[in-house]
GROMACS .gro file of C-alpha atoms in nm:
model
  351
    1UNK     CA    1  -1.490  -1.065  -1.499
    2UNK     CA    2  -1.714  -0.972  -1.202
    3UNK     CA    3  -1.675  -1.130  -0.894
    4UNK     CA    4  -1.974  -1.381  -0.820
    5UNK     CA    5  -2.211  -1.298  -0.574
    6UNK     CA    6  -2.095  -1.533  -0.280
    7UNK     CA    7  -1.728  -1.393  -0.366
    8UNK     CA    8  -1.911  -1.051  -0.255
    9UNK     CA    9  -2.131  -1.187   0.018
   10UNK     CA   10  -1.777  -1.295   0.221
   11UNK     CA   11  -1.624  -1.027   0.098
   12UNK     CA   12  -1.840  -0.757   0.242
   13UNK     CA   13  -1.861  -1.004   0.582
   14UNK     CA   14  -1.582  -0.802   0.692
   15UNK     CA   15  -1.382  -0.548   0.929
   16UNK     CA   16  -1.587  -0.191   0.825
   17UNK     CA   17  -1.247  -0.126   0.711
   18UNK     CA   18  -1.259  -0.410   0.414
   19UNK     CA   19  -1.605  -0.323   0.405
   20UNK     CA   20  -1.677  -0.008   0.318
   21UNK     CA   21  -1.387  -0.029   0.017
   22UNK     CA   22  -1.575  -0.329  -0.116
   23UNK     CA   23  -1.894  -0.142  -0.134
   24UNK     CA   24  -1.713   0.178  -0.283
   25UNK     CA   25  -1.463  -0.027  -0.543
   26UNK     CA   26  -1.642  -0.332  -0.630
   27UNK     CA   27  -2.018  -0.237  -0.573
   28UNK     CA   28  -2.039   0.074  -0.709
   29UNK     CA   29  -2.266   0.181  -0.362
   30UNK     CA   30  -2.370   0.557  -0.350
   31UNK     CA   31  -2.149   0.699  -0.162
   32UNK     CA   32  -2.408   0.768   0.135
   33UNK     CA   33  -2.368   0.369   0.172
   34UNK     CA   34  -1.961   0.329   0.161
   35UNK     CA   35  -1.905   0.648   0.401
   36UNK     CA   36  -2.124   0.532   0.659
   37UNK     CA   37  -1.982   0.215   0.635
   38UNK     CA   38  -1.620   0.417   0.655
   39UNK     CA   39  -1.730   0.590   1.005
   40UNK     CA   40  -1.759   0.320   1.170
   41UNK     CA   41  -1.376   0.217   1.163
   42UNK     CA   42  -1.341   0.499   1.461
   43UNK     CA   43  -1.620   0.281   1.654
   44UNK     CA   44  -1.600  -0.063   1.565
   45UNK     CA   45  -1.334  -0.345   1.478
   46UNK     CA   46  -0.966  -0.307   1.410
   47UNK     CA   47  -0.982   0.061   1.386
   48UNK     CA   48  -1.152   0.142   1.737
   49UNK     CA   49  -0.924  -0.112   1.892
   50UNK     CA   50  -0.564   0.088   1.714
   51UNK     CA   51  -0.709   0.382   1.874
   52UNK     CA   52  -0.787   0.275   2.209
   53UNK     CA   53  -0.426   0.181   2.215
   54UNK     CA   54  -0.310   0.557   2.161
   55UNK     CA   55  -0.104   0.666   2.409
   56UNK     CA   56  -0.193   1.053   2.645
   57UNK     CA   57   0.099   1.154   2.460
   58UNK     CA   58  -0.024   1.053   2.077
   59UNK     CA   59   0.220   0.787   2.009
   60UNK     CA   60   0.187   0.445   2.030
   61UNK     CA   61   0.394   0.223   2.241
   62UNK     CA   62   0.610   0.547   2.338
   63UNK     CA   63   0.819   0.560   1.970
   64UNK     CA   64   0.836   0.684   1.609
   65UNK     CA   65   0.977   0.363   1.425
   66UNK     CA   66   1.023   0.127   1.714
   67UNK     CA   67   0.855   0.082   2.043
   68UNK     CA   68   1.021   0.300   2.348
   69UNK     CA   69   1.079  -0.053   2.496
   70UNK     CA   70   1.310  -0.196   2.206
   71UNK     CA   71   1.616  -0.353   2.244
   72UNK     CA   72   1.844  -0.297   1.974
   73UNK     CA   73   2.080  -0.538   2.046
   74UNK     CA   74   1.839  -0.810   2.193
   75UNK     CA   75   1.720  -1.169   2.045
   76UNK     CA   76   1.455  -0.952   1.883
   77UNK     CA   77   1.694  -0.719   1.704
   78UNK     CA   78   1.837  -1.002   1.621
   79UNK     CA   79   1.605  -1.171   1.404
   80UNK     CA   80   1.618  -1.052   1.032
   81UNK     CA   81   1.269  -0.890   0.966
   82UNK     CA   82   1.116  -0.886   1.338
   83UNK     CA   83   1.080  -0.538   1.289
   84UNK     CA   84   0.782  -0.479   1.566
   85UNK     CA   85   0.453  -0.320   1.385
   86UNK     CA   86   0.301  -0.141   1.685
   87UNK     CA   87   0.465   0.173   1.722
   88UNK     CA   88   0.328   0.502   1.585
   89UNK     CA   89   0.465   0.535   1.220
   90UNK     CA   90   0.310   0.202   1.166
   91UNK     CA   91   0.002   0.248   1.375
   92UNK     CA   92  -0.077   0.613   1.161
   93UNK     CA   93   0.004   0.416   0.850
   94UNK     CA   94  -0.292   0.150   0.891
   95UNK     CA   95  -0.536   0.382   1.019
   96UNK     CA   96  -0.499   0.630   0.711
   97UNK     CA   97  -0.471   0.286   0.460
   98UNK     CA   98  -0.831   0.175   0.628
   99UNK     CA   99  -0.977   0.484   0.563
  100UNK     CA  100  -1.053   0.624   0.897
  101UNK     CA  101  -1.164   1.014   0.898
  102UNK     CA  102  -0.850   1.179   1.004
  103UNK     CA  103  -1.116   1.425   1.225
  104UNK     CA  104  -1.092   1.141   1.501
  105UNK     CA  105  -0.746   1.198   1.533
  106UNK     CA  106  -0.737   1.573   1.495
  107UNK     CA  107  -0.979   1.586   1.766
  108UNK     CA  108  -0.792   1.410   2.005
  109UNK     CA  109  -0.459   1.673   1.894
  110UNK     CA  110  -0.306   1.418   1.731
  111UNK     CA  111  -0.037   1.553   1.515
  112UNK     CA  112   0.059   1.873   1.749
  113UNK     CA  113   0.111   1.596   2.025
  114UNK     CA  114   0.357   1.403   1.791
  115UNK     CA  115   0.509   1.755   1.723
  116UNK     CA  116   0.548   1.804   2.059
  117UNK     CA  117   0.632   1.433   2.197
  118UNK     CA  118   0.750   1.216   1.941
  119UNK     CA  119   1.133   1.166   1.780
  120UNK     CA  120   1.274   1.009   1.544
  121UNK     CA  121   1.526   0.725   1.672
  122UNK     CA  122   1.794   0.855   1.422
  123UNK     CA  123   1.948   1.179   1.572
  124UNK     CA  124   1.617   1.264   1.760
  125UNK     CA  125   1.489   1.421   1.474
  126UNK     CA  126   1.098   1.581   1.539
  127UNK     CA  127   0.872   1.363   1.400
  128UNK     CA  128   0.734   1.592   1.097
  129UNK     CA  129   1.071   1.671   0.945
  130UNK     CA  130   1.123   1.296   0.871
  131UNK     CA  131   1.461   1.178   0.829
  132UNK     CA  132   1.713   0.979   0.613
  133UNK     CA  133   1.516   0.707   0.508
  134UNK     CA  134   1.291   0.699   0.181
  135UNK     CA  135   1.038   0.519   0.276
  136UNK     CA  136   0.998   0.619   0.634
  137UNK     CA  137   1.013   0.999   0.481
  138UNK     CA  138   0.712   0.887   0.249
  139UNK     CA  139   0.531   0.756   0.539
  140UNK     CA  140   0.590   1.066   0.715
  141UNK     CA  141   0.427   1.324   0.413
  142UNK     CA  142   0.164   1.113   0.337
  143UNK     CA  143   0.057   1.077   0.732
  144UNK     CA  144   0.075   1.449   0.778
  145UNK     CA  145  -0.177   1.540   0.494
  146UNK     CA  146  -0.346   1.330   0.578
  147UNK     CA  147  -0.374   1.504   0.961
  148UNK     CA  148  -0.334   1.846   0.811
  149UNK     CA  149   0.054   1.857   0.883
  150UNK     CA  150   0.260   2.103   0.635
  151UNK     CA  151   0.494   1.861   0.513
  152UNK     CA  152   0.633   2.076   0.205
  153UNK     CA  153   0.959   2.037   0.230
  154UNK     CA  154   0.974   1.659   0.302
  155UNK     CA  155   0.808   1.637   0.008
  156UNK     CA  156   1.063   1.833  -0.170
  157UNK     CA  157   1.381   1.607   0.022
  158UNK     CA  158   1.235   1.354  -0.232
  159UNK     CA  159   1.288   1.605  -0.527
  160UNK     CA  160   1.679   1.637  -0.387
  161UNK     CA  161   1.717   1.249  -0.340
  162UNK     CA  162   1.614   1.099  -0.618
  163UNK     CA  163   1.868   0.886  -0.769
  164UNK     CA  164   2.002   0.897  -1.153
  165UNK     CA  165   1.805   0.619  -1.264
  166UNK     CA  166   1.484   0.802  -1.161
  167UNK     CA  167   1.373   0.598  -0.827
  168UNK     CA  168   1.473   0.604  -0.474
  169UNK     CA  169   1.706   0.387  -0.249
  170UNK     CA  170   1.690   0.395   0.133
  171UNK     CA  171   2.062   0.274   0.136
  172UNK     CA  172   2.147   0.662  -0.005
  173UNK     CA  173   2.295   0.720   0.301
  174UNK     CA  174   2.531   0.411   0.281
  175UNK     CA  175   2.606   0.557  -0.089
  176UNK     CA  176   2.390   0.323  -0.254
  177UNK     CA  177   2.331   0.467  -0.657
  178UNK     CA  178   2.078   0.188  -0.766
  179UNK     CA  179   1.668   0.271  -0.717
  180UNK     CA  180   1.532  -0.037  -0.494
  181UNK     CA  181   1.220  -0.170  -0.597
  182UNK     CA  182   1.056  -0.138  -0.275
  183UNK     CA  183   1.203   0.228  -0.173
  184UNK     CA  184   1.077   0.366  -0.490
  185UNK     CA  185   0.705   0.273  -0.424
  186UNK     CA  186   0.699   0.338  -0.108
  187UNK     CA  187   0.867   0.705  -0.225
  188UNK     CA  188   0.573   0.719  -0.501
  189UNK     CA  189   0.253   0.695  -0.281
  190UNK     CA  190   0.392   0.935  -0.054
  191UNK     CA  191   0.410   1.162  -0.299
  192UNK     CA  192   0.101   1.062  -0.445
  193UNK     CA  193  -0.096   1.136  -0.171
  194UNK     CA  194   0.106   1.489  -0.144
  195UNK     CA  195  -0.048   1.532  -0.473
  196UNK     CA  196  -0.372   1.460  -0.414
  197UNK     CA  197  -0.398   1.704  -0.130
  198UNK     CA  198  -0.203   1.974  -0.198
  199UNK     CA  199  -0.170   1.977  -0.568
  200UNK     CA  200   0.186   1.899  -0.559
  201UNK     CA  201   0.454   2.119  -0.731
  202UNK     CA  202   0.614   2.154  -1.048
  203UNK     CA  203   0.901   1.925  -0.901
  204UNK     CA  204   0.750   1.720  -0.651
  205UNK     CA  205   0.542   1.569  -0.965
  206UNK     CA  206   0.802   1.531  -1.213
  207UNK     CA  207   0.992   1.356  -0.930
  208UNK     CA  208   0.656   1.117  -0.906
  209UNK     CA  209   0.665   1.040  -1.325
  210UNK     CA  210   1.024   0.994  -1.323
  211UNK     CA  211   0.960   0.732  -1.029
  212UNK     CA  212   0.708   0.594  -1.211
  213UNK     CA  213   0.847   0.529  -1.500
  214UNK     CA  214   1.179   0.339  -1.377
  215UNK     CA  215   0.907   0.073  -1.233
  216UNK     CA  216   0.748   0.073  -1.576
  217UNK     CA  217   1.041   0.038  -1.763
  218UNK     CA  218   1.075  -0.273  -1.585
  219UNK     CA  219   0.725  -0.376  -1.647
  220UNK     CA  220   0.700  -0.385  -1.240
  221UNK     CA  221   0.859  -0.675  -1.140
  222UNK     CA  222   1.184  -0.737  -1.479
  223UNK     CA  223   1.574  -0.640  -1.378
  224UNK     CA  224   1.666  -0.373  -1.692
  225UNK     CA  225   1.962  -0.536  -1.777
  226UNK     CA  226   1.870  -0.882  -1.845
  227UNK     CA  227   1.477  -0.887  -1.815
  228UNK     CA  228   1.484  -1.134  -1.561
  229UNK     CA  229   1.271  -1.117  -1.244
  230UNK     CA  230   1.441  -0.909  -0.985
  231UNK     CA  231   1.366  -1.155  -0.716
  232UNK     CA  232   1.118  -1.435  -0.615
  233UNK     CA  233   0.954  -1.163  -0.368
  234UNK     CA  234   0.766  -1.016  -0.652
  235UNK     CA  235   0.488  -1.268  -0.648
  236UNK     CA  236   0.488  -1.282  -0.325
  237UNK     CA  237   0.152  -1.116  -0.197
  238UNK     CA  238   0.137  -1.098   0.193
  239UNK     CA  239  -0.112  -0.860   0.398
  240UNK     CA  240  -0.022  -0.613   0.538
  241UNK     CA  241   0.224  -0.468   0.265
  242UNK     CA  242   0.444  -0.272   0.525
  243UNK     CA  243   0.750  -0.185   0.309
  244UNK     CA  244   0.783  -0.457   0.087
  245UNK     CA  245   0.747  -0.475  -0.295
  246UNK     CA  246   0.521  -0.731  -0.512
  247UNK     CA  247   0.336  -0.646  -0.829
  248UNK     CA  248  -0.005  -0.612  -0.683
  249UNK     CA  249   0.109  -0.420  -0.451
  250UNK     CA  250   0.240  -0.210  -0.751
  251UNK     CA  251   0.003  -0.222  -0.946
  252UNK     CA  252  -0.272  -0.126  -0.669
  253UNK     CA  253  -0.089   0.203  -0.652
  254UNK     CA  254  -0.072   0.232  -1.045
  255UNK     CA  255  -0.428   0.202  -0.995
  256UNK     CA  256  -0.512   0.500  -0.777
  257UNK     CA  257  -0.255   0.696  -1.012
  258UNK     CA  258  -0.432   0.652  -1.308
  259UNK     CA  259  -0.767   0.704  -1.138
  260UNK     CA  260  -0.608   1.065  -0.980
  261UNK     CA  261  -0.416   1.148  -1.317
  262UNK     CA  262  -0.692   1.044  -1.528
  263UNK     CA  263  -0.464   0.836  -1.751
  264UNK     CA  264  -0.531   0.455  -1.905
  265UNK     CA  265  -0.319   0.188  -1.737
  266UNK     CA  266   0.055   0.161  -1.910
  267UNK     CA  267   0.018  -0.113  -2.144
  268UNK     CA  268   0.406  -0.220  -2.021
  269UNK     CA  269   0.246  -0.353  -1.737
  270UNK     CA  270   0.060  -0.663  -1.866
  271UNK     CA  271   0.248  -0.910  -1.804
  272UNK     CA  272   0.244  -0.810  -1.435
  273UNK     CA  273  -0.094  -0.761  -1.415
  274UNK     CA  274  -0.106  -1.174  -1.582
  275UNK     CA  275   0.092  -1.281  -1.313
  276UNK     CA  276  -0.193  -1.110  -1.024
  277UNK     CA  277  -0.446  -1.312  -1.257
  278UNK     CA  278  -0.242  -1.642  -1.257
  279UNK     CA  279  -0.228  -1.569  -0.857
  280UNK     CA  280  -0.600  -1.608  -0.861
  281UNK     CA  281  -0.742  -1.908  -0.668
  282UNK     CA  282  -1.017  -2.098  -0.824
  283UNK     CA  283  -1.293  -2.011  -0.586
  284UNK     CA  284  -1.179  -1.624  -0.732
  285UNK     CA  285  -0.961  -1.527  -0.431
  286UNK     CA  286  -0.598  -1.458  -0.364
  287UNK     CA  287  -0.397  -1.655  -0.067
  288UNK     CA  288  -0.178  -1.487   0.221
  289UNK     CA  289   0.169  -1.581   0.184
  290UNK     CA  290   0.244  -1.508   0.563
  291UNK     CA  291   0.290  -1.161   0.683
  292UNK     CA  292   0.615  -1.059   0.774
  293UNK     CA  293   0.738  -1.148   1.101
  294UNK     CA  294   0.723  -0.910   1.410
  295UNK     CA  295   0.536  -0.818   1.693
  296UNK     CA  296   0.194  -0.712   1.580
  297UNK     CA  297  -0.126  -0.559   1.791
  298UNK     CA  298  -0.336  -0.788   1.675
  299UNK     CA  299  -0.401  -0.983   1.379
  300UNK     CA  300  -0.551  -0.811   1.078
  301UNK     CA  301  -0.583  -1.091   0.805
  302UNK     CA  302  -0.571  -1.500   0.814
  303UNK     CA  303  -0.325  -1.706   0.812
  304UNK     CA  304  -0.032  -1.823   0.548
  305UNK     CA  305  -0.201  -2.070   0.268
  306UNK     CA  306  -0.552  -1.943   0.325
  307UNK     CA  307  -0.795  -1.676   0.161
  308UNK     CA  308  -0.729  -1.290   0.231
  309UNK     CA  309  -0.995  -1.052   0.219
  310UNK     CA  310  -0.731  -0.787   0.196
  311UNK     CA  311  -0.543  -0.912  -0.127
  312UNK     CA  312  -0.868  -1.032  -0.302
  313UNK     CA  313  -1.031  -0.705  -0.268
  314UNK     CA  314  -0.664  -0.574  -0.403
  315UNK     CA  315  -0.680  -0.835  -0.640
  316UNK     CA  316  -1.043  -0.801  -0.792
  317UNK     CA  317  -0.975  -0.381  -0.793
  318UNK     CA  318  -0.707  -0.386  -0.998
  319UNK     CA  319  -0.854  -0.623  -1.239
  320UNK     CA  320  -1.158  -0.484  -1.299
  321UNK     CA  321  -0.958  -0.149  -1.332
  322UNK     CA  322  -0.678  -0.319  -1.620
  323UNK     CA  323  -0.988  -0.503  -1.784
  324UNK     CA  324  -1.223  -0.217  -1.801
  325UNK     CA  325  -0.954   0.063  -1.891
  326UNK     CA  326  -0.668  -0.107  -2.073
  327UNK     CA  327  -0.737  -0.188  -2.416
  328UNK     CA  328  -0.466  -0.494  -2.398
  329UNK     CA  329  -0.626  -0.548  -2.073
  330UNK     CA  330  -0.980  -0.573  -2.228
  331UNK     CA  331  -0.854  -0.780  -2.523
  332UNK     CA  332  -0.688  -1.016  -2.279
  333UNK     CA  333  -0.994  -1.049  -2.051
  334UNK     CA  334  -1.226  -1.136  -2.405
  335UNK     CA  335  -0.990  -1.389  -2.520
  336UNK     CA  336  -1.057  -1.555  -2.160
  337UNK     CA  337  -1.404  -1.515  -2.151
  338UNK     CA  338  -1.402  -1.632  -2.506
  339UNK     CA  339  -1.236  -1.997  -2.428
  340UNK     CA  340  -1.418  -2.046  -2.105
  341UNK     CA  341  -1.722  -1.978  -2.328
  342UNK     CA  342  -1.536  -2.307  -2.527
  343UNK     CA  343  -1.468  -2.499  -2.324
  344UNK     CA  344  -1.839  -2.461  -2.117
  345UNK     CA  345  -1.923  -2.596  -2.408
  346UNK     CA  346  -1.751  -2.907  -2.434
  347UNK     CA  347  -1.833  -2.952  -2.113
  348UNK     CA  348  -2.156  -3.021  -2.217
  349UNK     CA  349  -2.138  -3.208  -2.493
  350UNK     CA  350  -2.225  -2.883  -2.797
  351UNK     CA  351  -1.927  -2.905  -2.958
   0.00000   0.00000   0.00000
């Protein structure tokens, strides 16, 4: 059902970086409207302030993964899932998710700096040849498309290390067997997004299928063997995403799949896409759950308990994408328009 016009008005109220995706995805702008809107992430808001942090050197606080500063074996360390958000893999990540023009960044020689400058904290590895972890790998290809970065054969390590049961597992290297949830989507819109630039290979988009069918097997959120939920995280929907799995995170990169493939939505993920609907607050928006914890820049999204702009513009997507593509989806969506219609009515007194 289409968002109501206030739901827009606060909606489009925004960071350009909300913005001009709101005017593209839900407003149907020309896209004269949306990219201008787009250009002004390098100038204005969250994405001018990312880049004023940019080091001489093109990293951000000094490190790949972790800031140069980090203590390992401090309080911080310490704390499960204080991960800090600021240095450059992170930094790259929400600048390309926010849609700023990758020019800004060649201009300022962003990627041959990073060549040049930046390691990885396992085994000093250079920056563009990645390393042993899925989803920082995936982070890694789809940031050096994006900056023009030949990341072929990363994108090919993903071909070598996918696991038996079709997904990916960052705890390979501890001799983990079993796809995780959350290292197999991660693995996916890497390679998506190696797709969409370069065309992919033969291999690099079987890999991607394969991937994407052990989430669908599951219907996105179901453990195979029993069809139970595979944890309470599922529903959890927090802004930023990071690395963590929950169906509309999921399902918001089933989304751009199907849009780039040109396929319908898999019907085996209704019942997912009903629990994003049953998310829904009644004023038509989706509530932050709490981002993960962890030193941030600055804050991009409010607070636990209250609206997001972030997940309701997720939220509302992905809907109108299900509803308007799926044919379960589009039966669902008439069946509830059909008893609101009903019970409108006995609202008023007609029936």
């Amino acid at each position: 059902m289409a968002p109501r016009a206030d739901l827009l008005a606060w909606l489009l109220d925004s960071d350009p970086a909300i913005r001009w995706q709101v005017e593209r995805d839900l407003l149907n702008e020309a896209p004269t409207v949306w990219a201008a809107t787009r250009a002004s992430i390098a100038t204005k808001g969250f994405g001018a302030r990312l880049l004023s942090l940019q080091d001489r050197d093109g990293q951000w606080t000094g490190g790949a993964f972790f800031p140069a500063e980090f203590d390992f074996v401090g309080p911080e360390a310490a704390e499960e899932g204080s991960q800090p958000w600021t240095a450059t893999t992170w930094t790259l990540n929400s600048l390309r998710e926010w849609g700023l023009d990758a020019s800004v960044l060649r201009e300022r020689r962003t990627a041959e700096l990073l060549a040049e400058n930046c390691r990885w904290e396992y085994e000093g590895r250079p920056y563009w040849d990645g390393e042993v972890d899925c989803c920082i790998n995936a982070w890694t290809v789809a940031n050096g498309v994006w900056l023009d970065m030949r990341v072929d054969e990363l994108a090919d390590w993903f071909v070598r290390h996918q696991l038996p049961d079709g997904g990916w597992n960052c705890e390979w290297i501890e001799g983990s067997t079993r796809s995780s949830f959350h290292s197999t989507l991660n693995s996916l819109k890497g390679l998506l997004a190696y797709e969409i630039a370069t065309g992919g290979t033969i291999e690099t988009r079987a890999a991607r299928r394969s991937g994407e069918e052990f989430l669908l097997q599951r219907g996105l959120f179901r453990r195979l063997s029993t069809g139970e939920p595979v944890g309470d995280w599922i529903g959890r929907f927090a802004y930023p995403f990071r690395w963590r799995y929950n169906v509309l995170n999921a399902a918001d990169y089933f989304r751009e799949a199907s849009l780039s493939d040109g396929n319908e939505p898999d019907p085996r993920m209704a019942d997912a896409i009903e629990m994003i609907r049953a998310a829904r607050a009644s004023d038509g928006t989706w509530l932050q759950a709490g981002r993960q914890p962890g030193r941030v820049w600055f804050e991009v999204d409010t607070k636990a308990g209250e609206s997001s702009k972030w997940l309701t513009l997720s939220g509302i997507r992905v809907l109108a994408w299900w509803d308007q593509s799926s044919p379960l989806g589009f039966c669902i969506t008439k069946e509830l328009q059909r008893k609101s219609f009903h019970l409108q009515r006995l609202s008023k007194g007609d029936l």
